[in-house]
mmCIF file with all atom_site columns, C-alpha atoms in Angstrom:
data_model
loop_
_atom_site.group_PDB
_atom_site.id
_atom_site.type_symbol
_atom_site.label_atom_id
_atom_site.label_alt_id
_atom_site.label_comp_id
_atom_site.label_asym_id
_atom_site.label_entity_id
_atom_site.label_seq_id
_atom_site.pdbx_PDB_ins_code
_atom_site.Cartn_x
_atom_site.Cartn_y
_atom_site.Cartn_z
_atom_site.occupancy
_atom_site.B_iso_or_equiv
_atom_site.pdbx_formal_charge
_atom_site.auth_seq_id
_atom_site.auth_comp_id
_atom_site.auth_asym_id
_atom_site.auth_atom_id
_atom_site.pdbx_PDB_model_num
ATOM 1   C CA . PRO A 1 1   ? -29.328 43.004  -2.497  1.00 40.00 ? 16  PRO A CA 1
ATOM 2   C CA . ALA A 1 2   ? -32.472 43.899  -4.442  1.00 38.00 ? 17  ALA A CA 1
ATOM 3   C CA . LEU A 1 3   ? -33.606 41.448  -7.095  1.00 36.00 ? 18  LEU A CA 1
ATOM 4   C CA . PRO A 1 4   ? -33.799 42.701  -10.695 1.00 38.00 ? 19  PRO A CA 1
ATOM 5   C CA . PRO A 1 5   ? -37.247 44.002  -11.653 1.00 41.00 ? 20  PRO A CA 1
ATOM 6   C CA . ALA A 1 6   ? -39.813 41.631  -13.171 1.00 39.00 ? 21  ALA A CA 1
ATOM 7   C CA . GLY A 1 7   ? -39.326 41.371  -16.899 1.00 42.00 ? 22  GLY A CA 1
ATOM 8   C CA . GLY A 1 8   ? -35.672 41.660  -16.054 1.00 43.00 ? 23  GLY A CA 1
ATOM 9   C CA . SER A 1 9   ? -32.559 42.859  -17.644 1.00 44.00 ? 24  SER A CA 1
ATOM 10  C CA . ASP A 1 10  ? -29.632 41.130  -19.261 1.00 46.00 ? 25  ASP A CA 1
ATOM 11  C CA . ASP A 1 11  ? -28.197 40.687  -15.730 1.00 47.00 ? 26  ASP A CA 1
ATOM 12  C CA . GLU A 1 12  ? -31.276 38.971  -14.265 1.00 44.00 ? 27  GLU A CA 1
ATOM 13  C CA . GLU A 1 13  ? -29.910 35.432  -14.359 1.00 50.00 ? 28  GLU A CA 1
ATOM 14  C CA . GLY A 1 14  ? -26.630 36.472  -12.762 1.00 57.00 ? 29  GLY A CA 1
ATOM 15  C CA . GLY A 1 15  ? -28.434 38.528  -10.111 1.00 64.00 ? 30  GLY A CA 1
ATOM 16  C CA . GLU A 1 16  ? -30.625 35.623  -9.027  1.00 65.00 ? 31  GLU A CA 1
ATOM 17  C CA . ALA A 1 17  ? -27.613 33.320  -8.938  1.00 64.00 ? 32  ALA A CA 1
ATOM 18  C CA . ASP A 1 18  ? -25.807 35.811  -6.718  1.00 66.00 ? 33  ASP A CA 1
ATOM 19  C CA . VAL A 1 19  ? -28.755 35.933  -4.312  1.00 55.00 ? 34  VAL A CA 1
ATOM 20  C CA . ARG A 1 20  ? -28.836 32.135  -4.147  1.00 58.00 ? 35  ARG A CA 1
ATOM 21  C CA . ARG A 1 21  ? -25.098 32.020  -3.419  1.00 60.00 ? 36  ARG A CA 1
ATOM 22  C CA . ARG A 1 22  ? -25.513 34.546  -0.597  1.00 58.00 ? 37  ARG A CA 1
ATOM 23  C CA . LEU A 1 23  ? -28.402 32.588  0.908   1.00 48.00 ? 38  LEU A CA 1
ATOM 24  C CA . LEU A 1 24  ? -26.389 29.361  0.769   1.00 50.00 ? 39  LEU A CA 1
ATOM 25  C CA . ARG A 1 25  ? -23.471 31.064  2.537   1.00 53.00 ? 40  ARG A CA 1
ATOM 26  C CA . VAL A 1 26  ? -25.799 32.323  5.262   1.00 43.00 ? 41  VAL A CA 1
ATOM 27  C CA . ALA A 1 27  ? -27.381 28.869  5.674   1.00 39.00 ? 42  ALA A CA 1
ATOM 28  C CA . ALA A 1 28  ? -23.956 27.245  5.895   1.00 43.00 ? 43  ALA A CA 1
ATOM 29  C CA . SER A 1 29  ? -22.966 29.652  8.664   1.00 40.00 ? 44  SER A CA 1
ATOM 30  C CA . LEU A 1 30  ? -25.931 28.705  10.855  1.00 36.00 ? 45  LEU A CA 1
ATOM 31  C CA . LYS A 1 31  ? -25.284 26.132  13.571  1.00 41.00 ? 46  LYS A CA 1
ATOM 32  C CA . PRO A 1 32  ? -27.966 23.584  14.543  1.00 45.00 ? 47  PRO A CA 1
ATOM 33  C CA . SER A 1 33  ? -29.497 23.946  17.985  1.00 52.00 ? 48  SER A CA 1
ATOM 34  C CA . GLY A 1 34  ? -28.561 20.386  18.923  1.00 68.00 ? 49  GLY A CA 1
ATOM 35  C CA . THR A 1 35  ? -26.786 17.237  17.849  1.00 86.00 ? 50  THR A CA 1
ATOM 36  C CA . LEU A 1 36  ? -28.059 13.999  16.286  1.00 88.00 ? 51  LEU A CA 1
ATOM 37  C CA . ALA A 1 37  ? -26.772 11.896  19.160  1.00 92.00 ? 52  ALA A CA 1
ATOM 38  C CA . HIS A 1 38  ? -25.421 12.368  22.650  1.00 94.00 ? 53  HIS A CA 1
ATOM 39  C CA . ALA A 1 39  ? -23.370 10.260  25.077  1.00 94.00 ? 54  ALA A CA 1
ATOM 40  C CA . ALA A 1 40  ? -22.541 11.108  28.679  1.00 92.00 ? 55  ALA A CA 1
ATOM 41  C CA . SER A 1 41  ? -20.971 9.524   31.731  1.00 89.00 ? 56  SER A CA 1
ATOM 42  C CA . VAL A 1 42  ? -23.304 8.968   34.664  1.00 90.00 ? 57  VAL A CA 1
ATOM 43  C CA . ASP A 1 43  ? -22.958 7.456   38.106  1.00 90.00 ? 58  ASP A CA 1
ATOM 44  C CA . PHE A 1 44  ? -26.048 5.977   39.714  1.00 89.00 ? 59  PHE A CA 1
ATOM 45  C CA . VAL A 1 45  ? -27.309 2.705   41.137  1.00 91.00 ? 60  VAL A CA 1
ATOM 46  C CA . PRO A 1 46  ? -28.913 0.321   38.617  1.00 93.00 ? 61  PRO A CA 1
ATOM 47  C CA . PRO A 1 47  ? -32.570 -0.664  38.997  1.00 94.00 ? 62  PRO A CA 1
ATOM 48  C CA . LEU A 1 48  ? -33.813 -3.884  40.520  1.00 95.00 ? 63  LEU A CA 1
ATOM 49  C CA . LEU A 1 49  ? -34.325 -5.797  37.279  1.00 97.00 ? 64  LEU A CA 1
ATOM 50  C CA . ARG A 1 50  ? -36.222 -9.045  36.909  1.00 96.00 ? 65  ARG A CA 1
ATOM 51  C CA . ALA A 1 51  ? -36.774 -10.932 33.666  1.00 97.00 ? 66  ALA A CA 1
ATOM 52  C CA . GLU A 1 52  ? -39.408 -13.505 32.809  1.00 95.00 ? 67  GLU A CA 1
ATOM 53  C CA . GLY A 1 53  ? -38.364 -17.025 33.811  1.00 91.00 ? 68  GLY A CA 1
ATOM 54  C CA . MET A 1 54  ? -35.388 -15.953 35.938  1.00 94.00 ? 69  MET A CA 1
ATOM 55  C CA . ALA A 1 55  ? -35.605 -17.050 39.571  1.00 93.00 ? 70  ALA A CA 1
ATOM 56  C CA . GLU A 1 56  ? -33.608 -14.095 40.898  1.00 95.00 ? 71  GLU A CA 1
ATOM 57  C CA . PRO A 1 57  ? -33.021 -10.469 39.889  1.00 96.00 ? 72  PRO A CA 1
ATOM 58  C CA . VAL A 1 58  ? -30.316 -9.735  37.345  1.00 96.00 ? 73  VAL A CA 1
ATOM 59  C CA . ALA A 1 59  ? -27.009 -9.270  39.169  1.00 95.00 ? 74  ALA A CA 1
ATOM 60  C CA . PHE A 1 60  ? -24.542 -6.467  38.464  1.00 94.00 ? 75  PHE A CA 1
ATOM 61  C CA . PRO A 1 61  ? -21.934 -6.401  37.119  1.00 93.00 ? 76  PRO A CA 1
ATOM 62  C CA . LEU A 1 62  ? -23.677 -8.803  34.746  1.00 94.00 ? 77  LEU A CA 1
ATOM 63  C CA . PRO A 1 63  ? -22.470 -12.401 35.338  1.00 94.00 ? 78  PRO A CA 1
ATOM 64  C CA . GLU A 1 64  ? -22.122 -14.847 32.470  1.00 95.00 ? 79  GLU A CA 1
ATOM 65  C CA . ALA A 1 65  ? -24.965 -17.070 33.720  1.00 96.00 ? 80  ALA A CA 1
ATOM 66  C CA . HIS A 1 66  ? -27.406 -14.155 33.719  1.00 97.00 ? 81  HIS A CA 1
ATOM 67  C CA . ALA A 1 67  ? -26.230 -13.058 30.282  1.00 96.00 ? 82  ALA A CA 1
ATOM 68  C CA . GLN A 1 68  ? -27.045 -16.529 28.976  1.00 95.00 ? 83  GLN A CA 1
ATOM 69  C CA . ALA A 1 69  ? -30.478 -16.474 30.633  1.00 96.00 ? 84  ALA A CA 1
ATOM 70  C CA . LEU A 1 70  ? -31.311 -13.100 29.088  1.00 96.00 ? 85  LEU A CA 1
ATOM 71  C CA . ARG A 1 71  ? -30.069 -14.251 25.705  1.00 94.00 ? 86  ARG A CA 1
ATOM 72  C CA . SER A 1 72  ? -32.489 -17.195 25.817  1.00 94.00 ? 87  SER A CA 1
ATOM 73  C CA . LEU A 1 73  ? -35.388 -14.753 26.357  1.00 93.00 ? 88  LEU A CA 1
ATOM 74  C CA . GLY A 1 74  ? -34.458 -12.461 23.511  1.00 92.00 ? 89  GLY A CA 1
ATOM 75  C CA . GLU A 1 75  ? -35.017 -12.243 19.801  1.00 93.00 ? 90  GLU A CA 1
ATOM 76  C CA . PRO A 1 76  ? -32.463 -11.053 17.235  1.00 90.00 ? 91  PRO A CA 1
ATOM 77  C CA . ALA A 1 77  ? -31.974 -7.287  17.256  1.00 87.00 ? 92  ALA A CA 1
ATOM 78  C CA . SER A 1 78  ? -33.227 -5.513  14.146  1.00 80.00 ? 93  SER A CA 1
ATOM 79  C CA . ASP A 1 79  ? -29.710 -4.605  13.006  1.00 78.00 ? 94  ASP A CA 1
ATOM 80  C CA . GLY A 1 80  ? -28.391 -8.133  13.622  1.00 79.00 ? 95  GLY A CA 1
ATOM 81  C CA . CYS A 1 81  ? -26.165 -7.237  16.586  1.00 85.00 ? 96  CYS A CA 1
ATOM 82  C CA . GLY A 1 82  ? -27.142 -8.958  19.820  1.00 91.00 ? 97  GLY A CA 1
ATOM 83  C CA . VAL A 1 83  ? -30.597 -9.772  21.175  1.00 94.00 ? 98  VAL A CA 1
ATOM 84  C CA . TRP A 1 84  ? -33.630 -7.734  22.192  1.00 94.00 ? 99  TRP A CA 1
ATOM 85  C CA . VAL A 1 85  ? -35.901 -8.482  25.169  1.00 96.00 ? 100 VAL A CA 1
ATOM 86  C CA . ARG A 1 86  ? -39.293 -6.771  25.078  1.00 95.00 ? 101 ARG A CA 1
ATOM 87  C CA . ALA A 1 87  ? -40.443 -4.622  27.989  1.00 96.00 ? 102 ALA A CA 1
ATOM 88  C CA . GLU A 1 88  ? -43.385 -6.978  28.587  1.00 96.00 ? 103 GLU A CA 1
ATOM 89  C CA . ARG A 1 89  ? -40.888 -9.642  29.723  1.00 96.00 ? 104 ARG A CA 1
ATOM 90  C CA . LEU A 1 90  ? -39.145 -7.335  32.199  1.00 97.00 ? 105 LEU A CA 1
ATOM 91  C CA . GLU A 1 91  ? -40.002 -5.943  35.606  1.00 96.00 ? 106 GLU A CA 1
ATOM 92  C CA . LEU A 1 92  ? -38.296 -2.994  37.273  1.00 95.00 ? 107 LEU A CA 1
ATOM 93  C CA . GLY A 1 93  ? -38.393 -2.764  41.055  1.00 92.00 ? 108 GLY A CA 1
ATOM 94  C CA . ALA A 1 94  ? -37.931 0.346   43.200  1.00 89.00 ? 109 ALA A CA 1
ATOM 95  C CA . ILE A 1 95  ? -39.222 2.215   40.164  1.00 90.00 ? 110 ILE A CA 1
ATOM 96  C CA . LYS A 1 96  ? -39.634 5.586   41.870  1.00 91.00 ? 111 LYS A CA 1
ATOM 97  C CA . GLU A 1 97  ? -35.978 5.675   42.983  1.00 92.00 ? 112 GLU A CA 1
ATOM 98  C CA . TRP A 1 98  ? -34.832 4.548   39.541  1.00 94.00 ? 113 TRP A CA 1
ATOM 99  C CA . GLU A 1 99  ? -36.811 7.245   37.752  1.00 92.00 ? 114 GLU A CA 1
ATOM 100 C CA . GLU A 1 100 ? -35.430 9.883   40.133  1.00 93.00 ? 115 GLU A CA 1
ATOM 101 C CA . SER A 1 101 ? -31.891 8.760   39.309  1.00 91.00 ? 116 SER A CA 1
ATOM 102 C CA . LEU A 1 102 ? -32.599 8.762   35.579  1.00 93.00 ? 117 LEU A CA 1
ATOM 103 C CA . ARG A 1 103 ? -34.310 12.172  35.374  1.00 93.00 ? 118 ARG A CA 1
ATOM 104 C CA . PRO A 1 104 ? -31.135 14.384  35.388  1.00 93.00 ? 119 PRO A CA 1
ATOM 105 C CA . ALA A 1 105 ? -29.558 12.241  32.655  1.00 93.00 ? 120 ALA A CA 1
ATOM 106 C CA . VAL A 1 106 ? -32.684 12.597  30.523  1.00 94.00 ? 121 VAL A CA 1
ATOM 107 C CA . ARG A 1 107 ? -32.704 16.383  30.981  1.00 93.00 ? 122 ARG A CA 1
ATOM 108 C CA . LYS A 1 108 ? -29.041 16.603  29.987  1.00 94.00 ? 123 LYS A CA 1
ATOM 109 C CA . ALA A 1 109 ? -29.624 14.460  26.893  1.00 94.00 ? 124 ALA A CA 1
ATOM 110 C CA . LEU A 1 110 ? -32.594 16.594  25.820  1.00 93.00 ? 125 LEU A CA 1
ATOM 111 C CA . ARG A 1 111 ? -30.507 19.765  26.101  1.00 93.00 ? 126 ARG A CA 1
ATOM 112 C CA . ALA A 1 112 ? -27.774 18.184  23.974  1.00 93.00 ? 127 ALA A CA 1
ATOM 113 C CA . LEU A 1 113 ? -30.330 17.192  21.329  1.00 93.00 ? 128 LEU A CA 1
ATOM 114 C CA . GLY A 1 114 ? -31.578 20.768  21.212  1.00 92.00 ? 129 GLY A CA 1
ATOM 115 C CA . VAL A 1 115 ? -35.002 20.137  22.748  1.00 91.00 ? 130 VAL A CA 1
ATOM 116 C CA . ASP A 1 116 ? -36.444 23.240  24.385  1.00 89.00 ? 131 ASP A CA 1
ATOM 117 C CA . LYS A 1 117 ? -36.560 22.964  28.167  1.00 87.00 ? 132 LYS A CA 1
ATOM 118 C CA . THR A 1 118 ? -40.243 23.872  28.173  1.00 89.00 ? 133 THR A CA 1
ATOM 119 C CA . THR A 1 119 ? -41.132 20.840  26.030  1.00 90.00 ? 134 THR A CA 1
ATOM 120 C CA . GLU A 1 120 ? -42.819 18.125  28.065  1.00 91.00 ? 135 GLU A CA 1
ATOM 121 C CA . VAL A 1 121 ? -41.155 14.766  27.462  1.00 92.00 ? 136 VAL A CA 1
ATOM 122 C CA . SER A 1 122 ? -41.962 11.347  28.898  1.00 92.00 ? 137 SER A CA 1
ATOM 123 C CA . SER A 1 123 ? -39.732 8.261   28.860  1.00 92.00 ? 138 SER A CA 1
ATOM 124 C CA . VAL A 1 124 ? -41.311 4.836   28.263  1.00 93.00 ? 139 VAL A CA 1
ATOM 125 C CA . LEU A 1 125 ? -39.370 1.592   28.635  1.00 95.00 ? 140 LEU A CA 1
ATOM 126 C CA . ARG A 1 126 ? -39.232 -0.206  25.308  1.00 94.00 ? 141 ARG A CA 1
ATOM 127 C CA . GLY A 1 127 ? -36.994 -3.132  26.176  1.00 96.00 ? 142 GLY A CA 1
ATOM 128 C CA . LEU A 1 128 ? -33.522 -4.402  26.923  1.00 96.00 ? 143 LEU A CA 1
ATOM 129 C CA . ARG A 1 129 ? -30.627 -5.071  24.593  1.00 95.00 ? 144 ARG A CA 1
ATOM 130 C CA . LEU A 1 130 ? -27.766 -7.507  25.179  1.00 96.00 ? 145 LEU A CA 1
ATOM 131 C CA . CYS A 1 131 ? -24.794 -7.231  22.866  1.00 94.00 ? 146 CYS A CA 1
ATOM 132 C CA . SER A 1 132 ? -21.788 -9.455  23.568  1.00 94.00 ? 147 SER A CA 1
ATOM 133 C CA . ALA A 1 133 ? -18.243 -9.772  22.299  1.00 92.00 ? 148 ALA A CA 1
ATOM 134 C CA . GLY A 1 134 ? -18.344 -12.034 19.283  1.00 86.00 ? 149 GLY A CA 1
ATOM 135 C CA . SER A 1 135 ? -21.814 -10.860 18.252  1.00 83.00 ? 150 SER A CA 1
ATOM 136 C CA . ALA A 1 136 ? -22.136 -10.263 14.559  1.00 75.00 ? 151 ALA A CA 1
ATOM 137 C CA . PRO A 1 137 ? -21.461 -6.645  13.598  1.00 73.00 ? 152 PRO A CA 1
ATOM 138 C CA . PRO A 1 138 ? -24.582 -4.829  12.389  1.00 73.00 ? 153 PRO A CA 1
ATOM 139 C CA . TRP A 1 139 ? -25.594 -5.950  8.925   1.00 63.00 ? 154 TRP A CA 1
ATOM 140 C CA . SER A 1 140 ? -27.884 -2.984  8.448   1.00 58.00 ? 155 SER A CA 1
ATOM 141 C CA . SER A 1 141 ? -28.842 0.267   10.095  1.00 62.00 ? 156 SER A CA 1
ATOM 142 C CA . ALA A 1 142 ? -32.399 1.431   10.142  1.00 57.00 ? 157 ALA A CA 1
ATOM 143 C CA . ALA A 1 143 ? -34.468 4.209   11.634  1.00 59.00 ? 158 ALA A CA 1
ATOM 144 C CA . THR A 1 144 ? -36.445 3.266   14.719  1.00 60.00 ? 159 THR A CA 1
ATOM 145 C CA . ASP A 1 145 ? -39.930 1.887   14.146  1.00 59.00 ? 160 ASP A CA 1
ATOM 146 C CA . LEU A 1 146 ? -41.595 5.087   15.312  1.00 60.00 ? 161 LEU A CA 1
ATOM 147 C CA . ARG A 1 147 ? -44.626 5.038   17.566  1.00 67.00 ? 162 ARG A CA 1
ATOM 148 C CA . GLU A 1 148 ? -46.969 7.936   18.114  1.00 74.00 ? 163 GLU A CA 1
ATOM 149 C CA . GLY A 1 149 ? -45.172 10.857  19.705  1.00 83.00 ? 164 GLY A CA 1
ATOM 150 C CA . VAL A 1 150 ? -41.755 9.139   19.804  1.00 90.00 ? 165 VAL A CA 1
ATOM 151 C CA . PHE A 1 151 ? -38.955 11.430  18.626  1.00 91.00 ? 166 PHE A CA 1
ATOM 152 C CA . ALA A 1 152 ? -35.830 9.966   20.259  1.00 93.00 ? 167 ALA A CA 1
ATOM 153 C CA . GLN A 1 153 ? -34.417 6.954   22.055  1.00 93.00 ? 168 GLN A CA 1
ATOM 154 C CA . LEU A 1 154 ? -32.414 6.780   25.265  1.00 96.00 ? 169 LEU A CA 1
ATOM 155 C CA . GLU A 1 155 ? -30.065 3.902   26.142  1.00 95.00 ? 170 GLU A CA 1
ATOM 156 C CA . VAL A 1 156 ? -28.882 3.343   29.704  1.00 96.00 ? 171 VAL A CA 1
ATOM 157 C CA . ALA A 1 157 ? -25.903 0.988   29.899  1.00 94.00 ? 172 ALA A CA 1
ATOM 158 C CA . LEU A 1 158 ? -26.271 -1.258  32.934  1.00 95.00 ? 173 LEU A CA 1
ATOM 159 C CA . PRO A 1 159 ? -23.177 -2.345  34.901  1.00 94.00 ? 174 PRO A CA 1
ATOM 160 C CA . SER A 1 160 ? -21.098 -4.995  33.131  1.00 93.00 ? 175 SER A CA 1
ATOM 161 C CA . VAL A 1 161 ? -17.453 -5.808  32.565  1.00 90.00 ? 176 VAL A CA 1
ATOM 162 C CA . ARG A 1 162 ? -16.746 -4.784  28.984  1.00 91.00 ? 177 ARG A CA 1
ATOM 163 C CA . SER A 1 163 ? -14.470 -2.791  26.717  1.00 91.00 ? 178 SER A CA 1
ATOM 164 C CA . GLY A 1 164 ? -14.864 -1.286  23.262  1.00 91.00 ? 179 GLY A CA 1
ATOM 165 C CA . GLY A 1 165 ? -17.995 -1.041  21.164  1.00 92.00 ? 180 GLY A CA 1
ATOM 166 C CA . ALA A 1 166 ? -19.750 1.907   19.576  1.00 92.00 ? 181 ALA A CA 1
ATOM 167 C CA . LEU A 1 167 ? -23.030 3.352   18.370  1.00 92.00 ? 182 LEU A CA 1
ATOM 168 C CA . VAL A 1 168 ? -23.223 4.885   14.885  1.00 91.00 ? 183 VAL A CA 1
ATOM 169 C CA . VAL A 1 169 ? -26.048 7.340   14.156  1.00 92.00 ? 184 VAL A CA 1
ATOM 170 C CA . ARG A 1 170 ? -26.665 8.753   10.665  1.00 89.00 ? 185 ARG A CA 1
ATOM 171 C CA . SER A 1 171 ? -28.922 11.279  9.048   1.00 87.00 ? 186 SER A CA 1
ATOM 172 C CA . ARG A 1 172 ? -28.956 12.095  5.338   1.00 84.00 ? 187 ARG A CA 1
ATOM 173 C CA . ARG A 1 173 ? -26.103 14.586  5.757   1.00 85.00 ? 188 ARG A CA 1
ATOM 174 C CA . HIS A 1 174 ? -24.364 13.814  9.045   1.00 87.00 ? 189 HIS A CA 1
ATOM 175 C CA . GLN A 1 175 ? -22.974 10.937  11.053  1.00 90.00 ? 190 GLN A CA 1
ATOM 176 C CA . CYS A 1 176 ? -22.117 10.586  14.754  1.00 91.00 ? 191 CYS A CA 1
ATOM 177 C CA . LEU A 1 177 ? -19.830 7.901   16.142  1.00 91.00 ? 192 LEU A CA 1
ATOM 178 C CA . LEU A 1 178 ? -20.239 7.330   19.881  1.00 92.00 ? 193 LEU A CA 1
ATOM 179 C CA . GLU A 1 179 ? -17.351 5.129   20.971  1.00 91.00 ? 194 GLU A CA 1
ATOM 180 C CA . GLU A 1 180 ? -16.832 3.538   24.374  1.00 87.00 ? 195 GLU A CA 1
ATOM 181 C CA . ALA A 1 181 ? -13.137 4.087   24.837  1.00 76.00 ? 196 ALA A CA 1
ATOM 182 C CA . GLU A 1 182 ? -12.798 3.300   28.547  1.00 73.00 ? 197 GLU A CA 1
ATOM 183 C CA . PRO A 1 183 ? -13.274 -0.226  29.976  1.00 73.00 ? 198 PRO A CA 1
ATOM 184 C CA . ALA A 1 184 ? -16.364 -0.529  32.194  1.00 72.00 ? 199 ALA A CA 1
ATOM 185 C CA . ALA A 1 185 ? -16.272 -2.688  35.314  1.00 68.00 ? 200 ALA A CA 1
ATOM 186 C CA . ALA A 1 186 ? -18.202 -0.777  37.986  1.00 76.00 ? 201 ALA A CA 1
ATOM 187 C CA . ALA A 1 187 ? -21.301 -1.920  39.849  1.00 84.00 ? 202 ALA A CA 1
ATOM 188 C CA . ARG A 1 188 ? -23.078 1.339   38.926  1.00 88.00 ? 203 ARG A CA 1
ATOM 189 C CA . CYS A 1 189 ? -24.560 2.683   35.700  1.00 90.00 ? 204 CYS A CA 1
ATOM 190 C CA . SER A 1 190 ? -21.855 4.637   33.907  1.00 86.00 ? 205 SER A CA 1
ATOM 191 C CA . ARG A 1 191 ? -23.143 5.690   30.473  1.00 92.00 ? 206 ARG A CA 1
ATOM 192 C CA . VAL A 1 192 ? -26.253 7.109   28.821  1.00 95.00 ? 207 VAL A CA 1
ATOM 193 C CA . GLU A 1 193 ? -26.779 7.630   25.087  1.00 95.00 ? 208 GLU A CA 1
ATOM 194 C CA . ALA A 1 194 ? -29.607 9.378   23.250  1.00 95.00 ? 209 ALA A CA 1
ATOM 195 C CA . PHE A 1 195 ? -30.335 9.933   19.576  1.00 94.00 ? 210 PHE A CA 1
ATOM 196 C CA . TYR A 1 196 ? -33.088 11.080  17.252  1.00 92.00 ? 211 TYR A CA 1
ATOM 197 C CA . ALA A 1 197 ? -35.285 8.148   16.262  1.00 88.00 ? 212 ALA A CA 1
ATOM 198 C CA . ARG A 1 198 ? -35.697 9.381   12.681  1.00 86.00 ? 213 ARG A CA 1
ATOM 199 C CA . CYS A 1 199 ? -31.982 8.718   12.128  1.00 88.00 ? 214 CYS A CA 1
ATOM 200 C CA . GLU A 1 200 ? -30.451 5.394   11.161  1.00 88.00 ? 215 GLU A CA 1
ATOM 201 C CA . SER A 1 201 ? -28.522 3.725   13.962  1.00 88.00 ? 216 SER A CA 1
ATOM 202 C CA . ALA A 1 202 ? -26.329 0.651   14.372  1.00 88.00 ? 217 ALA A CA 1
ATOM 203 C CA . ARG A 1 203 ? -24.772 -0.837  17.490  1.00 90.00 ? 218 ARG A CA 1
ATOM 204 C CA . HIS A 1 204 ? -21.273 -2.351  17.247  1.00 90.00 ? 219 HIS A CA 1
ATOM 205 C CA . PRO A 1 205 ? -20.512 -5.048  19.847  1.00 92.00 ? 220 PRO A CA 1
ATOM 206 C CA . PRO A 1 206 ? -17.905 -4.658  22.588  1.00 93.00 ? 221 PRO A CA 1
ATOM 207 C CA . ALA A 1 207 ? -14.474 -6.126  21.991  1.00 92.00 ? 222 ALA A CA 1
ATOM 208 C CA . GLN A 1 208 ? -14.728 -7.916  25.350  1.00 92.00 ? 223 GLN A CA 1
ATOM 209 C CA . GLY A 1 209 ? -17.580 -8.747  27.710  1.00 93.00 ? 224 GLY A CA 1
ATOM 210 C CA . HIS A 1 210 ? -21.273 -7.880  27.484  1.00 94.00 ? 225 HIS A CA 1
ATOM 211 C CA . ARG A 1 211 ? -23.131 -4.633  26.968  1.00 94.00 ? 226 ARG A CA 1
ATOM 212 C CA . LEU A 1 212 ? -26.565 -4.666  28.598  1.00 95.00 ? 227 LEU A CA 1
ATOM 213 C CA . SER A 1 213 ? -28.768 -1.604  28.204  1.00 96.00 ? 228 SER A CA 1
ATOM 214 C CA . LEU A 1 214 ? -32.314 -0.490  28.882  1.00 97.00 ? 229 LEU A CA 1
ATOM 215 C CA . ILE A 1 215 ? -33.934 1.236   25.903  1.00 95.00 ? 230 ILE A CA 1
ATOM 216 C CA . TYR A 1 216 ? -36.447 4.030   26.413  1.00 96.00 ? 231 TYR A CA 1
ATOM 217 C CA . ASP A 1 217 ? -38.686 5.808   23.926  1.00 93.00 ? 232 ASP A CA 1
ATOM 218 C CA . LEU A 1 218 ? -38.729 9.581   24.481  1.00 94.00 ? 233 LEU A CA 1
ATOM 219 C CA . ARG A 1 219 ? -42.166 10.962  23.637  1.00 92.00 ? 234 ARG A CA 1
ATOM 220 C CA . THR A 1 220 ? -43.725 14.389  23.367  1.00 89.00 ? 235 THR A CA 1
ATOM 221 C CA . ASP A 1 221 ? -46.836 16.092  22.059  1.00 81.00 ? 236 ASP A CA 1
ATOM 222 C CA . GLY A 1 222 ? -44.807 19.237  21.457  1.00 68.00 ? 237 GLY A CA 1
ATOM 223 C CA . THR A 1 223 ? -42.346 20.374  18.795  1.00 66.00 ? 238 THR A CA 1
ATOM 224 C CA . VAL A 1 224 ? -38.767 19.117  18.608  1.00 66.00 ? 239 VAL A CA 1
ATOM 225 C CA . PRO A 1 225 ? -35.917 20.097  16.230  1.00 61.00 ? 240 PRO A CA 1
#
């Protein structure tokens, strides 16, 4: 509807209020192009993973002895749940095959997040996270310490025997809860999660076993939602 003329009439205030109400209704009817966070089942072979100070590659499903060795390398995670091992202390073997396996999962995650398929995105290993049953629940949730060009994070759960656990992702107005309902016991990667780095996130530990995941920064020079 047309706005009242400048200088207005006795109905000017009501007319402007009506326009605002209509605009709010239109805005509420619009659906976002993507979601804050995404989780998907996958099925591919894990990478050949070596960690500083370990005499042999990490075995999968993750044995208790290797979980202890990785824990000794790590530092407390920023949200207080589990430990974090920096990428500089890790080495991935057969990297070309691993990246080929990972590429379809990354594309699917980007579509779910609403990133245009023409946007060029690179994935850069940031580190590894080990979260075990009995770990303290997250005492805080914070947005990722953003680096230049980083707009999202991708987590690839490596094979381990575990059950339960969840990732909570929040923005100012929305929250996503990504639960792991099914027990995991396979020798292959079975789950990928992605979320916008500007959001707050908190990892809740599994009820049983260990959750070991590689964390990637997703970067772009383009525009994202």
